[in-house]
Coordinates of C-alpha atoms in Angstrom, one line a residue:
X1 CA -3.5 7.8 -3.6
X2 CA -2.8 4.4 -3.1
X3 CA -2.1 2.2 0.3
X4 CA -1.7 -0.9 1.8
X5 CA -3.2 -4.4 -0.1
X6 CA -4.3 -1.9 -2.7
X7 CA -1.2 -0.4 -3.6
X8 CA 0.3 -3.8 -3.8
X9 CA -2.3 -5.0 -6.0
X10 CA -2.5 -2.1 -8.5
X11 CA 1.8 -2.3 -9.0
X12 CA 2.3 -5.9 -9.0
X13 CA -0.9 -6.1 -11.7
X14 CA 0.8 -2.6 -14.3
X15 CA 4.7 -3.8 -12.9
X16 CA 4.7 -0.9 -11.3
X17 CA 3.4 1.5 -14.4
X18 CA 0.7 2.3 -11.4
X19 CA 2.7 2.6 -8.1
X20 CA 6.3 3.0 -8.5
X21 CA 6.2 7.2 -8.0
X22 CA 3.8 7.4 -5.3
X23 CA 3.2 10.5 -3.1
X24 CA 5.3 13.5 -3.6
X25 CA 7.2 11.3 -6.3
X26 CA 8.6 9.1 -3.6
X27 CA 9.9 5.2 -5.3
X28 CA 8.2 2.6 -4.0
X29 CA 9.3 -1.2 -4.6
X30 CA 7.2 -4.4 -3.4
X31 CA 8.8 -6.1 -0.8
X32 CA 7.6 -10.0 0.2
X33 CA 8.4 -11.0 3.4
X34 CA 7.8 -14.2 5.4
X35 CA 5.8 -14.2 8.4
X36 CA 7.1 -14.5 11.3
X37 CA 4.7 -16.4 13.2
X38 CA 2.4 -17.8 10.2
X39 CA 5.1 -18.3 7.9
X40 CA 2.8 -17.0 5.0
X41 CA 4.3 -14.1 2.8
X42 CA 3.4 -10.9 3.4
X43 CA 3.6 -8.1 1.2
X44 CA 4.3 -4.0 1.6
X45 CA 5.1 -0.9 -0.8
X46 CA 7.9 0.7 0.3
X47 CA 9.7 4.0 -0.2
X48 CA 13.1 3.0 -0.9
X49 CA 16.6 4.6 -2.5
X50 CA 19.3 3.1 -4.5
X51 CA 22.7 2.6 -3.1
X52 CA 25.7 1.0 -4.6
X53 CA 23.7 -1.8 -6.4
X54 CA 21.1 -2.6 -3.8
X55 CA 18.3 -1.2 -2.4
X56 CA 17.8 1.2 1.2
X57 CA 14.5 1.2 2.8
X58 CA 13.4 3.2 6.4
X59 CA 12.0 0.9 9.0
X60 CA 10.0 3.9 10.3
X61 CA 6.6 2.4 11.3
X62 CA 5.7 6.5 11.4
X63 CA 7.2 7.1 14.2
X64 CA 5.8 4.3 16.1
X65 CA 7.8 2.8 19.3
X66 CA 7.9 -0.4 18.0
X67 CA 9.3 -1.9 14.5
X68 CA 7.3 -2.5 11.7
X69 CA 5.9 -6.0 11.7
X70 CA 7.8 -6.2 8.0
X71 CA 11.3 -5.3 9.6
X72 CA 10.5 -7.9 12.7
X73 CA 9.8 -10.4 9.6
X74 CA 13.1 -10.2 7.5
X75 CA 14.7 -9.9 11.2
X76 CA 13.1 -13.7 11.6
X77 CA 13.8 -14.4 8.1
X78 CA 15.9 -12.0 5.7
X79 CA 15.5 -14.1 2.5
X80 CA 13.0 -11.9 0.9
X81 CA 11.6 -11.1 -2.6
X82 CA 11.6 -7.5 -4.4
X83 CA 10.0 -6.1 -6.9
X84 CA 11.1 -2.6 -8.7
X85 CA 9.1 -1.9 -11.5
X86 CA 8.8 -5.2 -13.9
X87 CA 12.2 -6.5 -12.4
X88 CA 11.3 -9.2 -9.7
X89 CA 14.3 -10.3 -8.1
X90 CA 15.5 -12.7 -4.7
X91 CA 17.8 -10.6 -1.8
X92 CA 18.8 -10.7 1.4
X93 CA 17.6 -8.0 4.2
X94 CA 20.2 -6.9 6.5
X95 CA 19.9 -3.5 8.4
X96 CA 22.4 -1.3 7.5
X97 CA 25.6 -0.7 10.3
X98 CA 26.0 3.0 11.9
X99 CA 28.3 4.5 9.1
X100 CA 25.8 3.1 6.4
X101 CA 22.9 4.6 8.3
X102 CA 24.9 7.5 8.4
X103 CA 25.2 7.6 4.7
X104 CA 21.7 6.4 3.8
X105 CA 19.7 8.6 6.0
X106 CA 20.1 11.6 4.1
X107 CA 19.7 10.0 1.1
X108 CA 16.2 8.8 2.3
X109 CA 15.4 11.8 4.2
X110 CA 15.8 13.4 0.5
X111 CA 13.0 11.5 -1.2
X112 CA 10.8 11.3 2.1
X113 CA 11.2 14.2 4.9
X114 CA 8.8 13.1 7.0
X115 CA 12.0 10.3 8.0
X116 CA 13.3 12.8 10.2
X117 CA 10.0 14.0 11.9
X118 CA 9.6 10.4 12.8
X119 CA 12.5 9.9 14.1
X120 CA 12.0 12.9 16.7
X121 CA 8.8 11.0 17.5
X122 CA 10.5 8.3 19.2
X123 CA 13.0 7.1 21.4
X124 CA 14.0 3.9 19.0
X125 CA 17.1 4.3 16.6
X126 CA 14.6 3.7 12.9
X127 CA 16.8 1.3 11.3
X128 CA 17.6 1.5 7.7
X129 CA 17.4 -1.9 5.5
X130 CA 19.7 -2.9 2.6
X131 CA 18.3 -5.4 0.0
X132 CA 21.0 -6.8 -1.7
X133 CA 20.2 -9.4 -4.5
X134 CA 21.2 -12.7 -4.1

C-alpha cells in the first residue's frame, strides 16, 4: 500500500494509473499546498469525493486534536494545485459551511468510514474542504 512522499511520487509519475484507488477503493487526488512558514509547496494524497463540480476532502488528521499541517496551509494560503488522475488543474481551498458539511459528510463517510471514528476521537469539529477550480 502506498503512503506519504511515496504515494505522491508513484501517482504524479503513472498520472494516477498507480494511486488514484487506494485502500478499500478510496479516490485519492494530489493536492499542492504552500507552506505556511517556508513558503515551499508541499504535497499530500488525499481521499476526496466529487460534489457539484469541485472536489470535497476531510481535514481529519486521524483523529488528531489539531489540523492537518495541509488544512493550516491552504488556511494561510488557499490558492492550491490538484491533481485527479492526468488532469492537473489551479483551485481555490475554502472549507465547506455547516449545511455543506452536512451534505458532504456522508458522502465522505461513504468512501472512507473510518471519518466518523475520528471524529468521535476528538473534541475538534474535522472540517471538510472544497476545491473549486479557478
Amino acid at each position: 500500500m502506498l503512503y506519504g512522499d511515496e504515494h505522491v511520487r508513484r501517482y504524479e509519475e503513472t498520472d494516477g494509473e498507480v494511486g488514484h484507488d487506494w485502500e478499500k477503493g478510496a479516490p485519492t487526488l494530489i493536492l499542492t499546498t504552500r507552506g505556511r512558514k517556508t513558503g515551499q509547496e508541499r504535497k499530500f494524497a488525499l481521499i476526496y469525493q466529487e460534489h457539484e463540480g469541485a472536489y470535497a476532502l476531510v481535514a481529519s488528521n486521524g483523529g488528531a486534536p489539531r489540523h492537518p499541517g495541509w488544512y493550516l496551509n491552504l488556511q494561510a494560503d488557499p490558492e492550491v494545485k490538484v491533481q485527479v488522475k492526468a488532469d492537473k488543474f489551479a483551485a481555490r481551498a475554502r472549507t465547506a459551511t455547516d449545511a455543506e458539511r452536512e451534505a458532504l459528510w456522508p458522502k465522505m463517510t461513504a468512501v472512507w468510514p473510518d471519518y466518523d471514528e475520528y471524529q468521535k476521537k476528538t473534541d475538534r469539529k474535522i472540517p471538510v474542504v472544497v476545491l473549486e477550480r479557478v
